[in-house]
Tab-separated table of C-alpha atoms in Angstrom:
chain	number	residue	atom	x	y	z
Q	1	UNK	CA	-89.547	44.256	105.540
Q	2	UNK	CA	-88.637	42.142	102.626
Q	3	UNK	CA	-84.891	42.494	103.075
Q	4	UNK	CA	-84.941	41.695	106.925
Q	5	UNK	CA	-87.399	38.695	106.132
Q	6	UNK	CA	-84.650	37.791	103.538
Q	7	UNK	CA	-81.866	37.789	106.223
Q	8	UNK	CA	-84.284	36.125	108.989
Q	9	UNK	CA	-84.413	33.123	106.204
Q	10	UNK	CA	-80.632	32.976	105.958
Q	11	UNK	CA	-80.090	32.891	109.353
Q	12	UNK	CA	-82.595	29.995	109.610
Q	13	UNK	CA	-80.528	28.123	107.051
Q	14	UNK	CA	-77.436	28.391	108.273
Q	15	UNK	CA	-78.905	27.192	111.313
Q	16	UNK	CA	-80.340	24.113	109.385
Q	17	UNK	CA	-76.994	23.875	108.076
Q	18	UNK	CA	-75.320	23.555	111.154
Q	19	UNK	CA	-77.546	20.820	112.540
Q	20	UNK	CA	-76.900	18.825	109.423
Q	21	UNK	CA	-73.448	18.343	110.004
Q	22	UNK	CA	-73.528	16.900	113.690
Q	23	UNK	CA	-76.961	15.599	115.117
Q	24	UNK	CA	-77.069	12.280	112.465
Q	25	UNK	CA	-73.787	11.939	113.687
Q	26	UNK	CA	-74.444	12.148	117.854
Q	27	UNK	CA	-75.532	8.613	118.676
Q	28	UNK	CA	-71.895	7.448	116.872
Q	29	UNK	CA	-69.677	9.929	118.101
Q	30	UNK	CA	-70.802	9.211	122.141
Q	31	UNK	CA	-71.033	5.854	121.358
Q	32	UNK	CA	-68.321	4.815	119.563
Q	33	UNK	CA	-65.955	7.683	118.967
Q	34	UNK	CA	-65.747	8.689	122.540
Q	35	UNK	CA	-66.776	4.816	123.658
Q	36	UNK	CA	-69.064	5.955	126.225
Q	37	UNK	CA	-71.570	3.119	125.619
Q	38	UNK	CA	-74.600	3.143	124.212
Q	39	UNK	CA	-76.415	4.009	127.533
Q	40	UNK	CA	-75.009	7.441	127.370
Q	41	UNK	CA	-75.478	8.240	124.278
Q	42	UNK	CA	-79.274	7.664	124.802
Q	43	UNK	CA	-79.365	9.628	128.126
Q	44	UNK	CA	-77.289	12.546	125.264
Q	45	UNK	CA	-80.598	12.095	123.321
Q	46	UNK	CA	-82.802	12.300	126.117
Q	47	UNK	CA	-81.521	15.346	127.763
Q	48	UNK	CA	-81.399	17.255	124.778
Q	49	UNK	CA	-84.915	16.566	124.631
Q	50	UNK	CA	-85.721	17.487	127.945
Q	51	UNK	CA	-84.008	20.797	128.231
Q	52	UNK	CA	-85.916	22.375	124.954
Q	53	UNK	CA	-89.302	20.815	127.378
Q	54	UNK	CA	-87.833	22.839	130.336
Q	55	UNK	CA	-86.909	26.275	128.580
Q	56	UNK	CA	-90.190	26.698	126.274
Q	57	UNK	CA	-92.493	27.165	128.839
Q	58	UNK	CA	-91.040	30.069	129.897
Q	59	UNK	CA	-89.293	31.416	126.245
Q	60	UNK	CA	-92.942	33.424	124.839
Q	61	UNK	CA	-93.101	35.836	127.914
Q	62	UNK	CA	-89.458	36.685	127.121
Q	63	UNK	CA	-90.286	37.016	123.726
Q	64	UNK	CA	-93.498	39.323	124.263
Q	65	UNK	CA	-91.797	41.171	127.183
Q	66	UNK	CA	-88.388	41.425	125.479
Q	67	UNK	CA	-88.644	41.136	121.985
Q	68	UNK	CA	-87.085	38.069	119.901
Q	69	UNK	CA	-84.198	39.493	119.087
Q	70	UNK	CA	-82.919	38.874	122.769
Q	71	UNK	CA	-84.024	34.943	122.837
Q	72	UNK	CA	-82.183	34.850	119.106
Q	73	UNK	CA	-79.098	35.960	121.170
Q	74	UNK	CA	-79.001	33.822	124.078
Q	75	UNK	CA	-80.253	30.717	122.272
Q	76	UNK	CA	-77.710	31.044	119.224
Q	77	UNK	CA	-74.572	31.432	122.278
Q	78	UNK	CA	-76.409	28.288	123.955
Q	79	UNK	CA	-76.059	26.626	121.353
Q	80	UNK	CA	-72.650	27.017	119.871
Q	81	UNK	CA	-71.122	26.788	123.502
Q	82	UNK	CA	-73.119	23.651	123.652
Q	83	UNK	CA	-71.889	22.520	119.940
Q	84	UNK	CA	-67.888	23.541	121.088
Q	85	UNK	CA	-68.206	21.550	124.093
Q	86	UNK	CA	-69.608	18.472	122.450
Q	87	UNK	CA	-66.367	18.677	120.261
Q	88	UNK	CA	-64.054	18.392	123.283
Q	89	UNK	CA	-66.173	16.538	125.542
Q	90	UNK	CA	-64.698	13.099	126.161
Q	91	UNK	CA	-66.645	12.235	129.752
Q	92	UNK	CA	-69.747	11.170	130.276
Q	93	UNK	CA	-70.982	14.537	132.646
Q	94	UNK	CA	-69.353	16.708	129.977
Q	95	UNK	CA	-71.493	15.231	126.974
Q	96	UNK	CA	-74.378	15.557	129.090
Q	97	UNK	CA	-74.200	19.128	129.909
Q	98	UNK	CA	-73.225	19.588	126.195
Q	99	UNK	CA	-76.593	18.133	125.192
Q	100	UNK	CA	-78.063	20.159	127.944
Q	101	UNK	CA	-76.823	23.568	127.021
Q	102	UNK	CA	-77.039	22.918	123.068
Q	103	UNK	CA	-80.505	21.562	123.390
Q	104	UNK	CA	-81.593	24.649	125.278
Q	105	UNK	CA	-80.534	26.998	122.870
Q	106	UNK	CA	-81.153	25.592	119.525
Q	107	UNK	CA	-85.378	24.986	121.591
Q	108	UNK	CA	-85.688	28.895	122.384
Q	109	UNK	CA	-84.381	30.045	118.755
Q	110	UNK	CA	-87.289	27.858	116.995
Q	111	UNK	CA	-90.163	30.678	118.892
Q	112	UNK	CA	-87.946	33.321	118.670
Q	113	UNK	CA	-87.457	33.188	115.058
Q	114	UNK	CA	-91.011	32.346	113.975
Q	115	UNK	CA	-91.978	35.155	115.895
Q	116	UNK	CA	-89.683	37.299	114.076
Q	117	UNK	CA	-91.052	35.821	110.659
Q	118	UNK	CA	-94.035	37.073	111.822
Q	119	UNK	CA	-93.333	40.012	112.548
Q	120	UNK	CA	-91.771	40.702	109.116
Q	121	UNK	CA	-95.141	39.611	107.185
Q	122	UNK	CA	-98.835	40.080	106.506
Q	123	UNK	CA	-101.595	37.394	106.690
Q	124	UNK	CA	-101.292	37.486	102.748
Q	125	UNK	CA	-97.429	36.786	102.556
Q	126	UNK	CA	-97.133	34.433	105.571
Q	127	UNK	CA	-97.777	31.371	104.132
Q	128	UNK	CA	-94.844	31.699	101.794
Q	129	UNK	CA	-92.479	32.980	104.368
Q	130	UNK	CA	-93.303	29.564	106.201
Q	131	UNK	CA	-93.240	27.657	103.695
Q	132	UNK	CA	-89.341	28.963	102.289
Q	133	UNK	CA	-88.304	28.503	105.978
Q	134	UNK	CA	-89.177	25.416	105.754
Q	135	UNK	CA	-88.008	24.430	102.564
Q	136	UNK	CA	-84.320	26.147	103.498
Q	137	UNK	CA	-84.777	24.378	106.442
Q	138	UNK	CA	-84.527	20.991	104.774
Q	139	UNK	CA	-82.325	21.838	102.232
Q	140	UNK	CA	-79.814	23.025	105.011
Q	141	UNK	CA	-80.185	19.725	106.924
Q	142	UNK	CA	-80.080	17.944	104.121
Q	143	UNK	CA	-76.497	19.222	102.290
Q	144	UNK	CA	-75.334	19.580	106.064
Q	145	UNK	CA	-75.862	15.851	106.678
Q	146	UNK	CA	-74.117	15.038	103.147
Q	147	UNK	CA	-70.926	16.780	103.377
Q	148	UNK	CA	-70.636	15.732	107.516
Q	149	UNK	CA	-71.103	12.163	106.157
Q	150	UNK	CA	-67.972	12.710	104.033
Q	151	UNK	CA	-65.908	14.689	106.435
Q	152	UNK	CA	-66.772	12.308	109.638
Q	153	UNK	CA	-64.277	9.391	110.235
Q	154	UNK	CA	-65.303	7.330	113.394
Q	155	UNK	CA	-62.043	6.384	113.565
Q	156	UNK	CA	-60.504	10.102	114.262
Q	157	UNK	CA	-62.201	12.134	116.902
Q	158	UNK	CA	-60.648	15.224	115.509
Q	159	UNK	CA	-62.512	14.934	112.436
Q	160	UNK	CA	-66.134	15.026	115.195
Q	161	UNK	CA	-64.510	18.058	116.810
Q	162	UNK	CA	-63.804	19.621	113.492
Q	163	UNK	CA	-68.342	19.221	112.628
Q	164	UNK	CA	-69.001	20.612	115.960
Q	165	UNK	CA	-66.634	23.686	115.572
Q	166	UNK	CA	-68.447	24.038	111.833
Q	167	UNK	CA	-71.613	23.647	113.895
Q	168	UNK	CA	-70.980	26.575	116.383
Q	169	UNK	CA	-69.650	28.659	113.790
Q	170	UNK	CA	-72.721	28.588	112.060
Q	171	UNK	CA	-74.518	29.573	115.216
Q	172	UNK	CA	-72.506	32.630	115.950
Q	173	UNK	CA	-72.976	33.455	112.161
Q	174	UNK	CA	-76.617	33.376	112.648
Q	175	UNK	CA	-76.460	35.692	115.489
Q	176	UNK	CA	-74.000	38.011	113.191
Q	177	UNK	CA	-77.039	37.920	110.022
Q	178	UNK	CA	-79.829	38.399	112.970
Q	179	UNK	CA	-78.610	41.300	114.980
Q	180	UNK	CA	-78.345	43.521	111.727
Q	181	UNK	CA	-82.491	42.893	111.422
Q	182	UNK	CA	-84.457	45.853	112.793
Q	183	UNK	CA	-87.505	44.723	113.278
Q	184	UNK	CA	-90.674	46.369	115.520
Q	185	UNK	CA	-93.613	44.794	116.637
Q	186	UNK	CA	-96.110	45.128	114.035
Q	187	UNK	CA	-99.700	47.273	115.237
Q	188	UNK	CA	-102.636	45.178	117.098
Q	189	UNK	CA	-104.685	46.085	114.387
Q	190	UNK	CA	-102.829	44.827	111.516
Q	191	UNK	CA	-101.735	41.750	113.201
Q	192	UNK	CA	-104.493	39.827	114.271
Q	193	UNK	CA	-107.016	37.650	111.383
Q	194	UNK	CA	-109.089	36.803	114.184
Q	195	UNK	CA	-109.728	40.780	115.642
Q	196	UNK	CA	-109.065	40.185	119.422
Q	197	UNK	CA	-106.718	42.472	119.669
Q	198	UNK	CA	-106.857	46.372	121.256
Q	199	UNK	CA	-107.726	45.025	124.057
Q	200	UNK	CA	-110.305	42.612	123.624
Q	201	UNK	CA	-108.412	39.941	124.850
Q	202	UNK	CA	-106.334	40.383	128.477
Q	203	UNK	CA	-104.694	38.052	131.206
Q	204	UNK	CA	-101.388	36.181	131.351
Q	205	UNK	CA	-100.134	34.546	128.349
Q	206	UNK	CA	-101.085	30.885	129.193
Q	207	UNK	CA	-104.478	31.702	131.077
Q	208	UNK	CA	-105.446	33.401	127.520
Q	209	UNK	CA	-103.699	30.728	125.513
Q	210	UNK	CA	-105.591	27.588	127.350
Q	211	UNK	CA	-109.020	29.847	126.594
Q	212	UNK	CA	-108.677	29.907	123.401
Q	213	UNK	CA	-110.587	27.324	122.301
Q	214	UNK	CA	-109.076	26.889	118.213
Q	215	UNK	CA	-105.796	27.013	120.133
Q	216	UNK	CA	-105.881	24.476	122.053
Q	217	UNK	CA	-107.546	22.381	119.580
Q	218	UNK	CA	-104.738	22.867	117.283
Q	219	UNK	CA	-102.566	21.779	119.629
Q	220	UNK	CA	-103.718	18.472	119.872
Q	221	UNK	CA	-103.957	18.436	116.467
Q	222	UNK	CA	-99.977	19.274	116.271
Q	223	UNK	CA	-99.797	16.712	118.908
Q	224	UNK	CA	-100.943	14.038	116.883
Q	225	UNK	CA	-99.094	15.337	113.445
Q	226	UNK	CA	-95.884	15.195	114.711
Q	227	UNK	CA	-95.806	12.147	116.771
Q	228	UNK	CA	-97.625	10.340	113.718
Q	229	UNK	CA	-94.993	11.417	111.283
Q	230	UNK	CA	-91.673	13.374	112.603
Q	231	UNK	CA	-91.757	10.984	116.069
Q	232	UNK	CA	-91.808	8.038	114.060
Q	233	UNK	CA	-88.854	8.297	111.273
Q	234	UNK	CA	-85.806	7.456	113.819
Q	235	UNK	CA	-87.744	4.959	115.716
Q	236	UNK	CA	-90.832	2.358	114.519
Q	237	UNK	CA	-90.736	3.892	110.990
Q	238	UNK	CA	-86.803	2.734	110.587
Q	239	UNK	CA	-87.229	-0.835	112.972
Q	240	UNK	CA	-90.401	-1.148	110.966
Q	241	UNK	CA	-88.109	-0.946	107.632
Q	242	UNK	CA	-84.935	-2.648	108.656
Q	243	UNK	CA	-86.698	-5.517	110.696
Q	244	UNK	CA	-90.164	-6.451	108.537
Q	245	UNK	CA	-89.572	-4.765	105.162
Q	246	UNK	CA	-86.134	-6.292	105.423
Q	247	UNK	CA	-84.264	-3.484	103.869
Q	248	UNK	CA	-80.700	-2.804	103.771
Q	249	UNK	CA	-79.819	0.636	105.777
Q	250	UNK	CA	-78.206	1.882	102.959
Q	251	UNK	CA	-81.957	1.400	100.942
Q	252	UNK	CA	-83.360	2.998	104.190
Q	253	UNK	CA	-81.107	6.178	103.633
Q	254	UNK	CA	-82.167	6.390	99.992
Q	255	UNK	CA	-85.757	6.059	101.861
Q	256	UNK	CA	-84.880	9.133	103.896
Q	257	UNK	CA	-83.039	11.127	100.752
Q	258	UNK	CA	-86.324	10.472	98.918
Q	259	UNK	CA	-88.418	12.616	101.475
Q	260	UNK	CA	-86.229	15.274	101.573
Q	261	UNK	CA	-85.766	15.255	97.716
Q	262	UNK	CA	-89.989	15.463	97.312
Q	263	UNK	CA	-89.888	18.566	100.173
Q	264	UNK	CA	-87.096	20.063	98.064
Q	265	UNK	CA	-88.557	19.780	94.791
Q	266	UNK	CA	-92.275	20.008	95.412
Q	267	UNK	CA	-92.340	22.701	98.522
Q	268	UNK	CA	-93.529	25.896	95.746
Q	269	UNK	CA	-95.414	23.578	93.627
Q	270	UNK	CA	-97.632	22.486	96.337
Q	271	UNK	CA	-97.095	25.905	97.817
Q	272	UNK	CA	-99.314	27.427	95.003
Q	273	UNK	CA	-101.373	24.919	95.348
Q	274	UNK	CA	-102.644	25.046	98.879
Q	275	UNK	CA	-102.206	28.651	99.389
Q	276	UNK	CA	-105.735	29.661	98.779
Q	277	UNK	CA	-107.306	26.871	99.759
Q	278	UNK	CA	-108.901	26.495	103.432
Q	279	UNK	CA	-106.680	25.824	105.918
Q	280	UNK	CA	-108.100	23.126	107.943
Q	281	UNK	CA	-108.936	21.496	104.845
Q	282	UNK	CA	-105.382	20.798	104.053
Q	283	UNK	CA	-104.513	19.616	107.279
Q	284	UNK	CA	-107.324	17.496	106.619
Q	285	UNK	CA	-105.801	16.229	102.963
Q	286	UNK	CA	-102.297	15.682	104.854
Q	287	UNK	CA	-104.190	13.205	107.298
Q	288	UNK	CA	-105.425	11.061	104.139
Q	289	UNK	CA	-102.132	11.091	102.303
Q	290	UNK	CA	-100.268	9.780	105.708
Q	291	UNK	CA	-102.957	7.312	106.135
Q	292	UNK	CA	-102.482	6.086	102.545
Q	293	UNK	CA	-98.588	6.317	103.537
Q	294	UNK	CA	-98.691	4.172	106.572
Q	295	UNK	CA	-100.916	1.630	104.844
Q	296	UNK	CA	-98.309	1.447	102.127
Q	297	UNK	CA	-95.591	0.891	105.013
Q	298	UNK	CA	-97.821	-1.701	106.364
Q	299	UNK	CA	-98.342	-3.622	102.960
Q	300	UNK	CA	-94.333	-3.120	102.137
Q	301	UNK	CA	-94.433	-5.672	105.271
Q	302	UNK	CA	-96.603	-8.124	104.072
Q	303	UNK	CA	-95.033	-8.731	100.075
Q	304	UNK	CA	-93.682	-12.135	99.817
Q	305	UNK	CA	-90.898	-13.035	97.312
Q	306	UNK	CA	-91.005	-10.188	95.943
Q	307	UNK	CA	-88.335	-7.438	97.478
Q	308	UNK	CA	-88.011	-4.965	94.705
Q	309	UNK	CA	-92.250	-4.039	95.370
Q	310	UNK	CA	-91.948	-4.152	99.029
Q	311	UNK	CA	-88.939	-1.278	98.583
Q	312	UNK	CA	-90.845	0.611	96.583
Q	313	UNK	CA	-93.752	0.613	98.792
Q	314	UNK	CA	-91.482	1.571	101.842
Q	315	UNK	CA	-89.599	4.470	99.820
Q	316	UNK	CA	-93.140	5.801	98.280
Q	317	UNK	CA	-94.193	5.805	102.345
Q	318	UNK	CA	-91.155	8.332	102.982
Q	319	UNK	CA	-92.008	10.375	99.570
Q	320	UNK	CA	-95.902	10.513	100.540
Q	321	UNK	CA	-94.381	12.133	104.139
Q	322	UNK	CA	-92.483	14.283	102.406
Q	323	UNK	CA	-95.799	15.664	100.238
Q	324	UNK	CA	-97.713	15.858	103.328
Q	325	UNK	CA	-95.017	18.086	104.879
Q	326	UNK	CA	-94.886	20.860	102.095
Q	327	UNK	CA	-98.637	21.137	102.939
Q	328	UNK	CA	-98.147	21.462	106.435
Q	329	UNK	CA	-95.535	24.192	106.047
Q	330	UNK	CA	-97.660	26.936	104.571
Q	331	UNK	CA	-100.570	26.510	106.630
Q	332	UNK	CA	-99.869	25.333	110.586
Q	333	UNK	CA	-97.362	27.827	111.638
Q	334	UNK	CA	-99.043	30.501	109.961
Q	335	UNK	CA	-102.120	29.621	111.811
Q	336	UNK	CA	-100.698	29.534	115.336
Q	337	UNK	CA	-99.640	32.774	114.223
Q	338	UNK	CA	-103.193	34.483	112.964
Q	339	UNK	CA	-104.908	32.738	116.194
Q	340	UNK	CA	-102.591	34.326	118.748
Q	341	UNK	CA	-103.205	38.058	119.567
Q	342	UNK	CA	-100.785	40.102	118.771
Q	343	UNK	CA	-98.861	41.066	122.281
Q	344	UNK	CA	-98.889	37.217	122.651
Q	345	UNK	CA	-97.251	36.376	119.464
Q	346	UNK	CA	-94.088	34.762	121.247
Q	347	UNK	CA	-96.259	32.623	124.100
Q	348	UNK	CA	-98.150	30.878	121.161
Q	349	UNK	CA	-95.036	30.398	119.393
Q	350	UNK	CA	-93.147	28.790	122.164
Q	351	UNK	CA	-97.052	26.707	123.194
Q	352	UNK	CA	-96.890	25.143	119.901
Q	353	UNK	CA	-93.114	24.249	119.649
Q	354	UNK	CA	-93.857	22.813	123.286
Q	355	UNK	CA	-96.322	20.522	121.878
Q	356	UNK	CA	-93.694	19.335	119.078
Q	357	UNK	CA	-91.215	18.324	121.336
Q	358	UNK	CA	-93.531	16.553	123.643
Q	359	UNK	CA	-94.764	14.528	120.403
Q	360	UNK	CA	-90.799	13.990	119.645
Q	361	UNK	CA	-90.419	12.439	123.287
Q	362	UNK	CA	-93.233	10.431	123.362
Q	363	UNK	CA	-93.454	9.716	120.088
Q	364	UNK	CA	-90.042	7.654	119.802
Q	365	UNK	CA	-90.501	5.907	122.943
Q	366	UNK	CA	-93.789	4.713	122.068
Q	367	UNK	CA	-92.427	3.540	118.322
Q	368	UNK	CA	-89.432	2.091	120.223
Q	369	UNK	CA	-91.567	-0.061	122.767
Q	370	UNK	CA	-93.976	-1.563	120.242
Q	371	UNK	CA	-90.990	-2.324	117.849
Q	372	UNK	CA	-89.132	-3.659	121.229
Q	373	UNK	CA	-92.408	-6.052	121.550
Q	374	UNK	CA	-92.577	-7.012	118.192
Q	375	UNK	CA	-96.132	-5.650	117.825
Q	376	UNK	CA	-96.016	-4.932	114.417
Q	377	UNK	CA	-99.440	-5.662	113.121
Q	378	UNK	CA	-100.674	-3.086	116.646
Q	379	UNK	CA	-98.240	-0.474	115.652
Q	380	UNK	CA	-99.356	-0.417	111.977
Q	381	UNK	CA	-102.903	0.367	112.860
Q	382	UNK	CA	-102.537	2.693	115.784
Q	383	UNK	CA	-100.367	5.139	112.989
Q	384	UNK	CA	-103.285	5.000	110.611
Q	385	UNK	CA	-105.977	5.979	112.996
Q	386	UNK	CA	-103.606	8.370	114.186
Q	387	UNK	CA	-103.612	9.895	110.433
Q	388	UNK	CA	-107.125	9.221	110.111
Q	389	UNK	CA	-107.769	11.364	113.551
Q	390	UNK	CA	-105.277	14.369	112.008
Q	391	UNK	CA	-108.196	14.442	109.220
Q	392	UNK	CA	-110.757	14.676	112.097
Q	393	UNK	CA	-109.620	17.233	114.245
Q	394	UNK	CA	-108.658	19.552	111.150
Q	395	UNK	CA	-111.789	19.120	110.074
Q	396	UNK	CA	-113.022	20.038	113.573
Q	397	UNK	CA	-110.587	22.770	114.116
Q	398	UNK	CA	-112.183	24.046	110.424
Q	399	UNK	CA	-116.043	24.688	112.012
Q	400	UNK	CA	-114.232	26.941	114.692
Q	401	UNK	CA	-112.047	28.976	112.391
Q	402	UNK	CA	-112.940	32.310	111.217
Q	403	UNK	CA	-112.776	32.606	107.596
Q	404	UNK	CA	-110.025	35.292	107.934
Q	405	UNK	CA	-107.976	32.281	109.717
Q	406	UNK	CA	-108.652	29.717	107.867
Q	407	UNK	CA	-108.707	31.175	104.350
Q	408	UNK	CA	-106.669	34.742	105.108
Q	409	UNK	CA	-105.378	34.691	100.896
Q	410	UNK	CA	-108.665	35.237	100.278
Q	411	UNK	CA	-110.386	38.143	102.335
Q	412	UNK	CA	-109.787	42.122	102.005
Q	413	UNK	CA	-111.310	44.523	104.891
Q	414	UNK	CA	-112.593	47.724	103.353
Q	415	UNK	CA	-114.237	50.822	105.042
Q	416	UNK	CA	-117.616	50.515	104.081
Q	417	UNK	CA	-117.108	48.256	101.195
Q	418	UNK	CA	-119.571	45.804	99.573
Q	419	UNK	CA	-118.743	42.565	98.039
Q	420	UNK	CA	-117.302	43.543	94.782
Q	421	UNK	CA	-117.703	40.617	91.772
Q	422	UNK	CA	-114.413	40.148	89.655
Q	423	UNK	CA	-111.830	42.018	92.585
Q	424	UNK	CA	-112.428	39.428	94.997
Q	425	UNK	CA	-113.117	42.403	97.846
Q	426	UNK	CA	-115.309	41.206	100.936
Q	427	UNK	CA	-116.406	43.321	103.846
Q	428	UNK	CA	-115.664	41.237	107.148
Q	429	UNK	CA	-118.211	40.452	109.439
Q	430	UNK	CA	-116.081	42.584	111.911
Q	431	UNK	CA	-116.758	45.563	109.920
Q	432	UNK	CA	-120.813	44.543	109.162
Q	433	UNK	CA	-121.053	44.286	113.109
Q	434	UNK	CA	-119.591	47.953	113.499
Q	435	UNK	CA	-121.771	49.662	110.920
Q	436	UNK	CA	-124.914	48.230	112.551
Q	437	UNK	CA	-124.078	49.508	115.645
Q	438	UNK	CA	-123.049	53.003	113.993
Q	439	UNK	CA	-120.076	53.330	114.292
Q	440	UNK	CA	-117.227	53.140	111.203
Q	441	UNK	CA	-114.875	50.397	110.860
Q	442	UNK	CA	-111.040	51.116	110.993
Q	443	UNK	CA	-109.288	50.221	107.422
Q	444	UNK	CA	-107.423	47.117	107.293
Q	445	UNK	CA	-105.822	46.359	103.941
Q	446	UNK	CA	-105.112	42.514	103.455
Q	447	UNK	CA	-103.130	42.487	99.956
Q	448	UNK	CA	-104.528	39.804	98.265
Q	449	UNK	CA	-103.253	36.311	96.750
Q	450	UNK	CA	-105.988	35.854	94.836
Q	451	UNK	CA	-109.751	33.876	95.546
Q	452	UNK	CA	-110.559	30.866	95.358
């Protein structure tokens, strides 16, 4: 499994890659390059958004029924027809149905290729794989973004065509990396950290989803992370910045370069950090640091005479995002994963990046209104009690846990096993439950990372 997880993480990067190098750029090139007004190039924004809402509610019972490997297919063509047509596009209903068909397919490959990630680990090993998609992820984006800065010239649309071919061709490379991964769905019983597989859990995949209580509660906690932080960083975040901190935009870039640079550099560090820690716990930590973050934004507002401080305090606000997101890495997606049963893998998937992109909607438009009002002081505080309600709910989401999903690094199933001292074996509860009732628990072998 290692070497298909390997090529699972390329293809992600290229992806990330690909992105780079056109979506900073989409807002200019409608905009300006094609001068379709800036009224279009919002409604390019906003249908992008709404056709990754419109396709995930459907994408996990193609994934469960039809494996990922056929989403990865028709959401990497989506989106480089979507990319090529953006390059050529020079009407108004051809952008649109660029945005359309591009935002489609680049929504169904996030499920499809967490589900494949998945697939290729163990509850030990999953919080790594996460956490170096993520980190590729960024790094993609982020060299991407650099060398399309350098290539783009607003003043020559071929140079925008040129990004989106780039763009597409790193698509249809993706799909050439993928559909050499042979990957099978893994057995109920080795799957599942919370045991409700074989059975134990039946019904269509949202009726079971909505049931499950942790699930839906981490959800809502997803909710509020990512329209607290990712919602925020192209809307109220950057009118906060430009319009109270009175920063130049070429200070806010070096704002945005410094979370990338701390998500780069810090992702394994904190990675081997948090890895056997509890889960909700670190969710919980992440809350405090983006309270502390947004209360550094808020002071960066309030400096007088004194510039060079309120800079700092803005830029340390991006950084302390940036440290919060190498924690999230290794432990949310991983979780969605060791919550959903295993024939269900895809629908809880697709849930949760349906709850992201609702939190990237409204997130924006809520950040855009207040900063359109002026309401500075209001938007300030509702961010912090946002961050101080991430806390909350983790910590919430934490009493409903099992231990196997909230600390997985840290338990081993064993037929008939004691607690052993010194080897960090545990017998689950599972297993306890099945002995008193006579009967002999199957073997599961967790590999450890090591206890706490």
């Amino acid at each position: 499994m290692a070497a298909a997880l390997r090529r699972i993480q390329l293809g992600n990067a290229l992806a990330a890659f690909g992105n780079g190098f056109t979506v900073p750029f989409l807002f200019v090139y409608v905009a300006r390059v094609r001068d379709l007004g800036d009224g279009t190039a919002g409604a390019v924004l906003a249908v992008f958004a709404a056709a990754a809402l419109i396709v995930l509610p459907f994408t996990g019972r193609v994934i469960d029924r039809r494996g990922p490997l056929v989403t990865v297919v028709a959401g990497a063509v989506a989106a480089a027809s979507g990319a090529l047509c953006f390059g050529l596009a020079t009407s108004a209903p051809a952008v649109l149905t660029a945005s359309a068909v591009m935002g489609a397919g680049i929504a169904v490959l996030q499920p499809a290729l967490a589900t494949m990630i998945v697939w290729c680990s163990t509850p030990g090993s999953r919080s790594r794989a996460f956490a170096t998609q993520f980190f590729l992820n960024n790094l993609g984006l982020g060299v991407g973004g650099l060398l399309g800065g350098l290539l783009v010239d607003e003043h020559d649309p071929a140079s925008f065509t040129l990004l989106f071919g780039i763009e597409a061709t790193m698509f249809l490379v993706l799909l050439a990396v993928l559909v050499t991964v042979r990957v099978s769905r893994p057995a109920e019983t080795a799957m599942s950290g919370e045991g409700r597989d074989s059975g134990a859990v039946r019904g269509s995949g949202w009726g079971v989803l909505l049931r499950d209580r942790p699930m839906v509660l981490l959800c809502v906690l997803g909710f509020v992370i990512f329209f607290a932080c990712y919602g925020q960083f192209e809307s109220g975040l950057s009118a906060y910045a430009v319009e109270v901190t009175r920063i130049s935009t070429a200070t806010l870039g070096t704002a945005l370069a410094a979370n990338t640079a701390m998500i780069v550099l810090a992702q394994f560090v904190v990675l081997r950090l948090v890895e056997r820690r509890r889960r909700s716990r670190v969710i919980a930590l992440v809350g405090v640091i983006w309270t502390v973050a947004w209360l550094a934004a808020g002071a960066s507002g309030l400096v007088q005479g004194a510039q060079a401080v309120a800079t700092a305090l803005l830029i340390a606000t991006y950084a302390l995002f940036g440290v919060g997101e190498t924690m999230l890495s290794p432990t949310v997606a991983p979780l969605v994963a060791d919550l959903a049963p295993a024939r269900l893998v895809g629908q809880y998937n697709s849930a949760f990046a349906l709850v992201k992109q609702l939190a990237l909607a409204v997130g924006p438009a809520v950040g855009g209104a207040l900063a359109a009002a002026g309401a500075w002081s209001a938007y300030i505080v509702m961010m912090v009690l946002c961050c101080v309600g991430v806390a909350g709910l983790a910590l919430l989401l934490g009493r409903r846990l099992s231990d196997r999903a909230d600390r997985p690094g840290s338990v081993v199933v064993a037929r008939g096993g004691s607690s052993t001292e010194g080897t960090g074996e545990t017998t689950s509860s599972a297993g306890q439950t099945a002995r008193n009732a006579g009967a002999a628990p199957e073997r599961t072998d967790v590999r450890m990372s090591g206890g706490v």
